mmCIF file of C-alpha atoms in Angstrom:
data_model
loop_
_atom_site.group_PDB
_atom_site.id
_atom_site.type_symbol
_atom_site.label_atom_id
_atom_site.label_comp_id
_atom_site.label_asym_id
_atom_site.label_seq_id
_atom_site.Cartn_x
_atom_site.Cartn_y
_atom_site.Cartn_z
ATOM 1 C CA MET A 1 0.000 0.000 0.000
ATOM 2 C CA LYS A 2 1.007 3.644 -0.421
ATOM 3 C CA ALA A 3 1.543 5.584 2.792
ATOM 4 C CA VAL A 4 3.292 8.497 4.426
ATOM 5 C CA ILE A 5 6.165 6.869 6.327
ATOM 6 C CA VAL A 6 8.018 8.193 9.372
ATOM 7 C CA ARG A 7 11.189 6.148 9.979
ATOM 8 C CA ALA A 8 12.770 8.699 12.329
ATOM 9 C CA PHE A 9 11.504 11.949 13.823
ATOM 10 C CA THR A 10 12.089 14.658 11.239
ATOM 11 C CA PRO A 11 10.681 17.975 9.978
ATOM 12 C CA PHE A 12 7.247 17.137 8.616
ATOM 13 C CA ASP A 13 8.133 18.012 5.025
ATOM 14 C CA GLN A 14 10.908 15.409 5.068
ATOM 15 C CA ALA A 15 8.669 12.443 5.872
ATOM 16 C CA GLN A 16 8.602 9.864 3.094
ATOM 17 C CA TYR A 17 5.787 8.866 0.762
ATOM 18 C CA GLY A 18 6.223 5.287 -0.366
ATOM 19 C CA ASP A 19 5.234 1.657 0.078
ATOM 20 C CA LEU A 20 4.482 -0.353 3.215
ATOM 21 C CA PRO A 21 3.175 -3.921 3.526
ATOM 22 C CA ASP A 22 -0.599 -4.226 3.688
ATOM 23 C CA PRO A 23 -1.689 -4.569 7.337
ATOM 24 C CA GLU A 24 -3.424 -7.625 8.763
ATOM 25 C CA PRO A 25 -5.989 -7.352 11.574
ATOM 26 C CA GLY A 26 -5.149 -8.715 15.000
ATOM 27 C CA GLU A 27 -7.677 -10.012 17.468
ATOM 28 C CA GLY A 28 -10.430 -7.430 17.962
ATOM 29 C CA GLU A 29 -9.153 -5.381 15.010
ATOM 30 C CA VAL A 30 -10.353 -4.584 11.511
ATOM 31 C CA VAL A 31 -8.606 -3.344 8.391
ATOM 32 C CA VAL A 32 -10.121 -0.263 6.790
ATOM 33 C CA ASP A 33 -9.336 0.860 3.242
ATOM 34 C CA ILE A 34 -8.937 4.605 3.748
ATOM 35 C CA GLU A 35 -10.739 6.863 1.300
ATOM 36 C CA ALA A 36 -10.107 10.205 3.023
ATOM 37 C CA ALA A 37 -7.902 11.381 5.893
ATOM 38 C CA GLU A 38 -8.250 14.549 7.943
ATOM 39 C CA ALA A 39 -5.109 16.687 8.209
ATOM 40 C CA ASN A 40 -4.622 18.058 11.731
ATOM 41 C CA PHE A 41 -1.928 20.149 13.393
ATOM 42 C CA PRO A 42 -1.003 17.312 15.824
ATOM 43 C CA ASP A 43 0.078 15.286 12.776
ATOM 44 C CA ILE A 44 3.037 17.652 12.507
ATOM 45 C CA LEU A 45 3.908 17.032 16.147
ATOM 46 C CA TYR A 46 3.774 13.258 15.632
ATOM 47 C CA ILE A 47 6.145 13.412 12.660
ATOM 48 C CA GLU A 48 8.588 15.693 14.464
ATOM 49 C CA GLY A 49 8.526 13.766 17.754
ATOM 50 C CA LYS A 50 6.993 16.653 19.693
ATOM 51 C CA TYR A 51 3.742 14.943 20.663
ATOM 52 C CA GLN A 52 3.322 13.440 24.135
ATOM 53 C CA LYS A 53 2.915 9.999 22.549
ATOM 54 C CA LYS A 54 5.682 8.664 20.332
ATOM 55 C CA PRO A 55 4.763 5.694 18.125
ATOM 56 C CA PRO A 56 7.304 2.993 17.263
ATOM 57 C CA PHE A 57 9.012 3.308 13.873
ATOM 58 C CA PRO A 58 8.024 3.079 11.137
ATOM 59 C CA PHE A 59 4.599 4.630 11.417
ATOM 60 C CA SER A 60 2.152 6.722 9.424
ATOM 61 C CA PRO A 61 0.623 9.853 10.986
ATOM 62 C CA GLY A 62 -3.057 10.733 10.809
ATOM 63 C CA LEU A 63 -5.620 10.855 13.600
ATOM 64 C CA ALA A 64 -8.889 10.675 11.663
ATOM 65 C CA GLY A 65 -10.230 9.352 8.393
ATOM 66 C CA ALA A 66 -12.988 7.442 6.686
ATOM 67 C CA GLY A 67 -13.170 4.381 4.497
ATOM 68 C CA ILE A 68 -14.502 0.854 4.001
ATOM 69 C CA VAL A 69 -13.949 -2.178 6.234
ATOM 70 C CA SER A 70 -12.043 -4.770 4.176
ATOM 71 C CA LYS A 71 -11.004 -7.399 6.766
ATOM 72 C CA LEU A 72 -12.193 -8.541 10.183
ATOM 73 C CA GLY A 73 -9.964 -9.914 12.915
ATOM 74 C CA ALA A 74 -10.914 -12.666 15.348
ATOM 75 C CA GLY A 75 -13.645 -11.779 17.816
ATOM 76 C CA VAL A 76 -14.944 -8.710 15.972
ATOM 77 C CA THR A 77 -18.698 -8.204 16.155
ATOM 78 C CA GLY A 78 -20.914 -5.318 15.118
ATOM 79 C CA LEU A 79 -18.950 -4.543 11.935
ATOM 80 C CA SER A 80 -18.950 -6.216 8.542
ATOM 81 C CA VAL A 81 -16.781 -6.258 5.428
ATOM 82 C CA GLY A 82 -17.921 -3.521 3.064
ATOM 83 C CA GLN A 83 -19.212 -1.285 5.856
ATOM 84 C CA ARG A 84 -18.523 2.450 5.579
ATOM 85 C CA VAL A 85 -16.891 3.835 8.733
ATOM 86 C CA MET A 86 -15.222 6.917 10.125
ATOM 87 C CA VAL A 87 -12.086 6.018 12.087
ATOM 88 C CA LEU A 88 -10.314 7.674 15.015
ATOM 89 C CA PRO A 89 -7.107 5.685 15.592
ATOM 90 C CA SER A 90 -4.101 6.605 17.671
ATOM 91 C CA TYR A 91 -2.328 7.305 14.354
ATOM 92 C CA GLY A 92 -2.108 5.862 10.854
ATOM 93 C CA THR A 93 -4.736 7.361 8.525
ATOM 94 C CA TYR A 94 -2.113 8.764 6.119
ATOM 95 C CA ALA A 95 -2.148 5.406 4.331
ATOM 96 C CA GLU A 96 -4.284 3.445 1.914
ATOM 97 C CA LYS A 97 -5.030 0.797 4.550
ATOM 98 C CA LEU A 98 -5.146 0.833 8.335
ATOM 99 C CA ALA A 99 -5.502 -1.869 10.993
ATOM 100 C CA LEU A 100 -7.114 -0.595 14.194
ATOM 101 C CA PRO A 101 -9.334 -1.695 17.097
ATOM 102 C CA ALA A 102 -12.918 -2.247 16.007
ATOM 103 C CA GLY A 103 -14.081 0.138 18.746
ATOM 104 C CA TYR A 104 -12.265 2.982 17.040
ATOM 105 C CA CYS A 105 -14.566 2.647 14.007
ATOM 106 C CA PHE A 106 -17.812 4.607 13.770
ATOM 107 C CA PRO A 107 -20.512 3.500 11.311
ATOM 108 C CA MET A 108 -21.435 6.339 8.941
ATOM 109 C CA PRO A 109 -24.802 7.334 7.518
ATOM 110 C CA ASP A 110 -25.158 5.849 4.044
ATOM 111 C CA ASP A 111 -25.394 9.267 2.387
ATOM 112 C CA LEU A 112 -22.437 10.848 4.206
ATOM 113 C CA PRO A 113 -19.480 11.452 1.810
ATOM 114 C CA PHE A 114 -16.104 10.122 2.930
ATOM 115 C CA ASP A 115 -14.417 13.530 2.875
ATOM 116 C CA VAL A 116 -17.135 15.052 5.071
ATOM 117 C CA ALA A 117 -17.003 12.071 7.430
ATOM 118 C CA ALA A 118 -13.237 12.506 7.820
ATOM 119 C CA SER A 119 -13.849 16.175 8.658
ATOM 120 C CA PHE A 120 -16.029 15.061 11.578
ATOM 121 C CA GLY A 121 -13.071 13.434 13.275
ATOM 122 C CA LEU A 122 -10.799 14.806 15.946
ATOM 123 C CA VAL A 123 -11.984 18.433 16.000
ATOM 124 C CA TYR A 124 -15.709 17.725 16.327
ATOM 125 C CA GLN A 125 -15.155 15.121 19.032
ATOM 126 C CA THR A 126 -12.923 17.561 20.917
ATOM 127 C CA ALA A 127 -15.425 20.408 20.610
ATOM 128 C CA TYR A 128 -18.313 18.116 21.569
ATOM 129 C CA PHE A 129 -16.730 16.995 24.843
ATOM 130 C CA ALA A 130 -15.491 20.514 25.589
ATOM 131 C CA LEU A 131 -19.048 21.854 25.331
ATOM 132 C CA THR A 132 -21.148 19.032 26.724
ATOM 133 C CA ASP A 133 -18.929 17.417 29.334
ATOM 134 C CA ARG A 134 -16.301 19.880 30.492
ATOM 135 C CA ALA A 135 -18.328 23.110 30.134
ATOM 136 C CA ALA A 136 -21.702 21.495 30.873
ATOM 137 C CA MET A 137 -23.311 23.818 28.325
ATOM 138 C CA THR A 138 -27.071 24.138 28.696
ATOM 139 C CA PRO A 139 -29.606 25.459 26.165
ATOM 140 C CA GLY A 140 -29.672 29.243 26.265
ATOM 141 C CA ASP A 141 -26.045 29.683 27.329
ATOM 142 C CA THR A 142 -23.925 32.292 25.592
ATOM 143 C CA VAL A 143 -20.827 30.629 24.129
ATOM 144 C CA LEU A 144 -17.671 32.517 23.138
ATOM 145 C CA VAL A 145 -15.371 30.564 20.812
ATOM 146 C CA LEU A 146 -11.785 31.760 20.403
ATOM 147 C CA GLY A 147 -10.042 30.956 17.130
ATOM 148 C CA ALA A 148 -13.478 30.553 15.567
ATOM 149 C CA THR A 149 -12.192 29.873 12.046
ATOM 150 C CA GLY A 150 -9.725 27.150 13.045
ATOM 151 C CA GLY A 151 -10.577 23.450 13.128
ATOM 152 C CA VAL A 152 -11.811 23.142 16.708
ATOM 153 C CA GLY A 153 -13.225 26.672 16.588
ATOM 154 C CA MET A 154 -15.326 25.927 13.515
ATOM 155 C CA ALA A 155 -16.612 22.739 15.117
ATOM 156 C CA ALA A 156 -17.362 24.462 18.423
ATOM 157 C CA VAL A 157 -19.339 27.277 16.761
ATOM 158 C CA GLN A 158 -21.455 24.811 14.796
ATOM 159 C CA LEU A 159 -21.966 22.405 17.685
ATOM 160 C CA ALA A 160 -22.852 25.155 20.161
ATOM 161 C CA ARG A 161 -25.515 26.361 17.742
ATOM 162 C CA ALA A 162 -26.774 22.809 17.079
ATOM 163 C CA LEU A 163 -26.917 21.985 20.803
ATOM 164 C CA GLY A 164 -29.101 24.984 21.603
ATOM 165 C CA ALA A 165 -26.818 27.805 22.700
ATOM 166 C CA GLY A 166 -28.709 31.059 23.153
ATOM 167 C CA LYS A 167 -25.981 33.039 21.412
ATOM 168 C CA VAL A 168 -22.686 32.032 19.821
ATOM 169 C CA ILE A 169 -19.904 34.613 19.559
ATOM 170 C CA GLY A 170 -16.890 33.892 17.396
ATOM 171 C CA ALA A 171 -13.550 35.536 18.101
ATOM 172 C CA THR A 172 -11.264 35.757 15.080
ATOM 173 C CA ARG A 173 -9.113 38.170 13.062
ATOM 174 C CA GLY A 174 -10.124 40.477 10.232
ATOM 175 C CA GLU A 175 -13.125 40.863 7.975
ATOM 176 C CA LYS A 176 -12.535 37.570 6.169
ATOM 177 C CA GLY A 177 -12.420 35.712 9.464
ATOM 178 C CA ALA A 178 -15.557 37.461 10.657
ATOM 179 C CA ALA A 179 -17.419 36.444 7.490
ATOM 180 C CA LEU A 180 -16.334 32.820 7.923
ATOM 181 C CA ALA A 181 -17.331 32.763 11.596
ATOM 182 C CA ARG A 182 -20.797 33.957 10.621
ATOM 183 C CA GLU A 183 -20.890 31.334 7.864
ATOM 184 C CA PHE A 184 -20.177 28.683 10.501
ATOM 185 C CA GLY A 185 -23.103 29.955 12.603
ATOM 186 C CA ALA A 186 -21.797 32.716 14.889
ATOM 187 C CA ASP A 187 -24.432 35.288 15.876
ATOM 188 C CA ALA A 188 -21.796 37.921 16.602
ATOM 189 C CA VAL A 189 -18.071 38.280 15.977
ATOM 190 C CA VAL A 190 -15.234 39.843 17.953
ATOM 191 C CA ASP A 191 -12.296 40.942 15.810
ATOM 192 C CA THR A 192 -9.237 40.143 17.933
ATOM 193 C CA ASP A 193 -7.020 42.301 15.746
ATOM 194 C CA MET A 194 -7.585 45.304 17.995
ATOM 195 C CA GLU A 195 -5.228 47.630 19.825
ATOM 196 C CA ASN A 196 -6.544 46.911 23.323
ATOM 197 C CA LEU A 197 -7.681 43.290 23.271
ATOM 198 C CA ARG A 198 -7.748 43.031 27.071
ATOM 199 C CA ASP A 199 -10.587 45.525 27.392
ATOM 200 C CA GLY A 200 -11.899 45.416 23.842
ATOM 201 C CA MET A 201 -13.026 41.788 23.914
ATOM 202 C CA ARG A 202 -14.828 42.306 27.207
ATOM 203 C CA ASP A 203 -16.620 45.377 25.875
ATOM 204 C CA ALA A 204 -17.602 43.668 22.608
ATOM 205 C CA VAL A 205 -18.960 40.561 24.365
ATOM 206 C CA LYS A 206 -20.841 42.646 26.918
ATOM 207 C CA GLU A 207 -22.404 44.683 24.129
ATOM 208 C CA ALA A 208 -23.423 41.544 22.214
ATOM 209 C CA THR A 209 -25.006 40.014 25.316
ATOM 210 C CA GLY A 210 -26.711 43.021 26.853
ATOM 211 C CA GLY A 211 -24.101 43.155 29.611
ATOM 212 C CA HIS A 212 -24.382 39.470 30.569
ATOM 213 C CA GLY A 213 -21.056 38.152 29.278
ATOM 214 C CA ALA A 214 -20.116 34.647 28.115
ATOM 215 C CA ASP A 215 -21.352 31.644 30.078
ATOM 216 C CA VAL A 216 -18.950 29.339 28.234
ATOM 217 C CA VAL A 217 -15.589 30.031 26.566
ATOM 218 C CA ILE A 218 -13.967 27.439 24.302
ATOM 219 C CA ASP A 219 -10.272 28.287 24.049
ATOM 220 C CA PRO A 220 -7.978 26.624 21.510
ATOM 221 C CA VAL A 221 -5.791 29.755 21.319
ATOM 222 C CA GLY A 222 -4.232 30.642 24.682
ATOM 223 C CA GLY A 223 -2.090 33.693 25.328
ATOM 224 C CA ASP A 224 -3.557 37.192 25.268
ATOM 225 C CA ALA A 225 -6.890 35.971 23.892
ATOM 226 C CA SER A 226 -7.400 33.728 26.933
ATOM 227 C CA ALA A 227 -6.725 36.572 29.343
ATOM 228 C CA ALA A 228 -9.124 38.828 27.457
ATOM 229 C CA ALA A 229 -11.851 36.170 27.316
ATOM 230 C CA LEU A 230 -11.645 35.675 31.079
ATOM 231 C CA ARG A 231 -12.635 39.309 31.553
ATOM 232 C CA ALA A 232 -15.595 38.822 29.196
ATOM 233 C CA MET A 233 -17.172 36.000 31.191
ATOM 234 C CA ALA A 234 -20.455 35.957 33.067
ATOM 235 C CA TRP A 235 -20.879 35.017 36.712
ATOM 236 C CA CYS A 236 -20.289 31.260 37.153
ATOM 237 C CA GLY A 237 -18.831 31.062 33.659
ATOM 238 C CA ARG A 238 -16.817 28.048 32.468
ATOM 239 C CA LEU A 239 -13.662 28.413 30.368
ATOM 240 C CA ILE A 240 -12.344 25.250 28.714
ATOM 241 C CA VAL A 241 -8.759 25.119 27.487
ATOM 242 C CA VAL A 242 -8.436 23.065 24.296
ATOM 243 C CA GLY A 243 -5.002 24.098 23.057
ATOM 244 C CA PHE A 244 -2.441 26.852 22.605
ATOM 245 C CA ALA A 245 -2.472 27.818 18.921
ATOM 246 C CA SER A 246 -0.886 31.153 19.835
ATOM 247 C CA GLY A 247 2.131 29.340 21.251
ATOM 248 C CA GLN A 248 1.507 30.870 24.684
ATOM 249 C CA ILE A 249 0.165 28.796 27.574
ATOM 250 C CA PRO A 250 -2.431 30.898 29.409
ATOM 251 C CA GLN A 251 -2.142 31.878 33.062
ATOM 252 C CA PHE A 252 -5.291 32.516 35.092
ATOM 253 C CA GLY A 253 -5.374 34.732 38.166
ATOM 254 C CA GLY A 254 -7.026 32.998 41.096
ATOM 255 C CA ASN A 255 -8.439 36.286 42.374
ATOM 256 C CA TYR A 256 -10.478 36.813 39.216
ATOM 257 C CA LEU A 257 -11.809 33.246 39.324
ATOM 258 C CA LEU A 258 -12.857 33.806 42.915
ATOM 259 C CA VAL A 259 -14.646 37.110 42.390
ATOM 260 C CA LYS A 260 -16.832 35.842 39.526
ATOM 261 C CA ASN A 261 -17.111 32.165 40.558
ATOM 262 C CA ILE A 262 -15.437 31.180 37.280
ATOM 263 C CA THR A 263 -14.376 27.616 36.544
ATOM 264 C CA VAL A 264 -11.410 26.841 34.293
ATOM 265 C CA GLY A 265 -10.997 23.337 32.895
ATOM 266 C CA GLY A 266 -9.362 21.503 30.051
ATOM 267 C CA VAL A 267 -10.153 18.751 27.597
ATOM 268 C CA GLN A 268 -7.864 16.031 26.262
ATOM 269 C CA TRP A 269 -10.047 13.976 23.951
ATOM 270 C CA THR A 270 -7.844 10.885 23.650
ATOM 271 C CA ASP A 271 -8.393 10.223 27.364
ATOM 272 C CA TYR A 272 -12.102 9.768 26.654
ATOM 273 C CA ARG A 273 -11.304 7.242 23.929
ATOM 274 C CA ALA A 274 -9.015 5.339 26.314
ATOM 275 C CA ARG A 275 -11.302 5.488 29.356
ATOM 276 C CA GLN A 276 -14.878 5.893 28.124
ATOM 277 C CA LEU A 277 -15.062 4.513 24.590
ATOM 278 C CA ASP A 278 -18.802 3.943 24.877
ATOM 279 C CA ARG A 279 -19.316 7.690 25.407
ATOM 280 C CA VAL A 280 -17.147 8.461 22.390
ATOM 281 C CA GLN A 281 -19.288 6.123 20.293
ATOM 282 C CA GLU A 282 -22.444 7.850 21.571
ATOM 283 C CA ALA A 283 -20.975 11.284 20.875
ATOM 284 C CA GLN A 284 -20.079 10.374 17.288
ATOM 285 C CA ALA A 285 -23.532 8.929 16.671
ATOM 286 C CA HIS A 286 -25.003 12.221 17.926
ATOM 287 C CA ILE A 287 -22.671 14.248 15.682
ATOM 288 C CA PHE A 288 -23.734 12.184 12.662
ATOM 289 C CA GLN A 289 -27.382 12.663 13.652
ATOM 290 C CA LEU A 290 -26.917 16.433 13.793
ATOM 291 C CA TRP A 291 -25.385 16.308 10.308
ATOM 292 C CA SER A 292 -28.352 14.284 9.031
ATOM 293 C CA GLU A 293 -30.659 16.959 10.476
ATOM 294 C CA GLY A 294 -28.790 19.661 8.548
ATOM 295 C CA LYS A 295 -27.361 21.275 11.678
ATOM 296 C CA LEU A 296 -23.652 20.634 10.971
ATOM 297 C CA ALA A 297 -21.665 21.277 7.805
ATOM 298 C CA PRO A 298 -17.862 21.047 8.001
ATOM 299 C CA ARG A 299 -16.100 23.506 5.727
ATOM 300 C CA ILE A 300 -13.552 21.705 3.572
ATOM 301 C CA ALA A 301 -10.958 24.229 2.475
ATOM 302 C CA ASP A 302 -9.055 21.875 0.178
ATOM 303 C CA ARG A 303 -8.767 18.276 -0.961
ATOM 304 C CA LEU A 304 -5.301 17.018 -1.844
ATOM 305 C CA PRO A 305 -3.908 13.625 -2.844
ATOM 306 C CA LEU A 306 -2.096 11.804 -0.068
ATOM 307 C CA ALA A 307 1.255 12.334 -1.784
ATOM 308 C CA GLN A 308 0.851 16.080 -1.146
ATOM 309 C CA PHE A 309 0.584 15.692 2.635
ATOM 310 C CA ALA A 310 3.432 18.177 3.198
ATOM 311 C CA VAL A 311 1.506 20.901 1.352
ATOM 312 C CA ALA A 312 -1.491 20.281 3.593
ATOM 313 C CA LEU A 313 0.562 20.387 6.769
ATOM 314 C CA ALA A 314 2.422 23.519 5.684
ATOM 315 C CA GLY A 315 -0.919 25.287 5.323
ATOM 316 C CA LEU A 316 -1.948 24.225 8.809
ATOM 317 C CA GLN A 317 1.373 25.279 10.319
ATOM 318 C CA ALA A 318 1.113 28.717 8.725
ATOM 319 C CA ALA A 319 -2.467 29.072 10.013
ATOM 320 C CA LYS A 320 -3.576 30.097 6.527
ATOM 321 C CA VAL A 321 -6.339 27.500 6.221
ATOM 322 C CA SER A 322 -9.972 28.294 7.033
ATOM 323 C CA GLY A 323 -11.626 24.913 7.343
ATOM 324 C CA LYS A 324 -10.413 21.364 6.946
ATOM 325 C CA ILE A 325 -7.863 19.930 4.529
ATOM 326 C CA ILE A 326 -8.676 16.410 3.406
ATOM 327 C CA LEU A 327 -6.128 13.975 1.967
ATOM 328 C CA THR A 328 -7.532 11.469 -0.505
ATOM 329 C CA THR A 329 -6.115 8.099 -1.478
ATOM 330 C CA LYS A 330 -7.878 7.588 -4.810
ATOM 331 C CA ASP A 331 -5.985 10.385 -6.577
ATOM 332 C CA ARG A 332 -2.418 9.627 -5.523
ATOM 333 C CA GLY A 333 -0.906 12.636 -7.292
ATOM 334 C CA GLU A 334 2.436 10.863 -7.677
#
């Protein structure tokens, strides 16, 4: 099979594209013929050895994808050869075939395209658990999403709207970003490219909410945006840290948390897959249901053949992509 191959940790654009033996399923595993893979920023970290988990060599990166079950290992029930599934493995979707635990496969609606299914992978699961579990969002809450045009941000805006938020505010940069945030479902937008973000975000959120502030903040950005969002929160608000796209890990003053009864938490989605796989399965079924109801629509910015994985990852690293990049195996582009 063709695959992206990491034989030693290296800059992502120096990973190889070549041939690996076709995988065979172990006990409790299936083999999936990958049709589409989702490109994510953590894929860069895997290739360069900067992620907290370091797979044995050689390996293929890729945390989400979609395809067709082609082989079943011993003891597998609930799946069948020829079944269309979205997959969320520990790594490996940058390949034409993938062996993985059957529990990491999620049956797709029959009319869901593979590229859209792949887009529903890591970022939608992360946003779902950030909103529903860690932030305990309830219908009517005001939700502020930082980095609203990034992967998790896009998913969080759409999911907050689909799950009944009273108002969704997207924080992003510039007029183009504002237009995209509204396209994703934001009711109001805060342009973070302002001179005094610390006070400006608070004032903009207060104005958009009639002085109430944000009940929930989803934060994949960190840095100055996190500090500003904290000041824009309502009493008993919940801020959930998802990542640090700015490169700055946020610091939260205990005095401010105390005065406004604010809760700060975090979400690491892979822990749910390791500890509560049944809840992950339920969450994905709900996400697919929301898509079937017309409430979710991932924005695919580009589709590239697998051989052009480095182009996809370069776009993610430069933060110049608004939406998802999907790698396809049918058009190899060799």
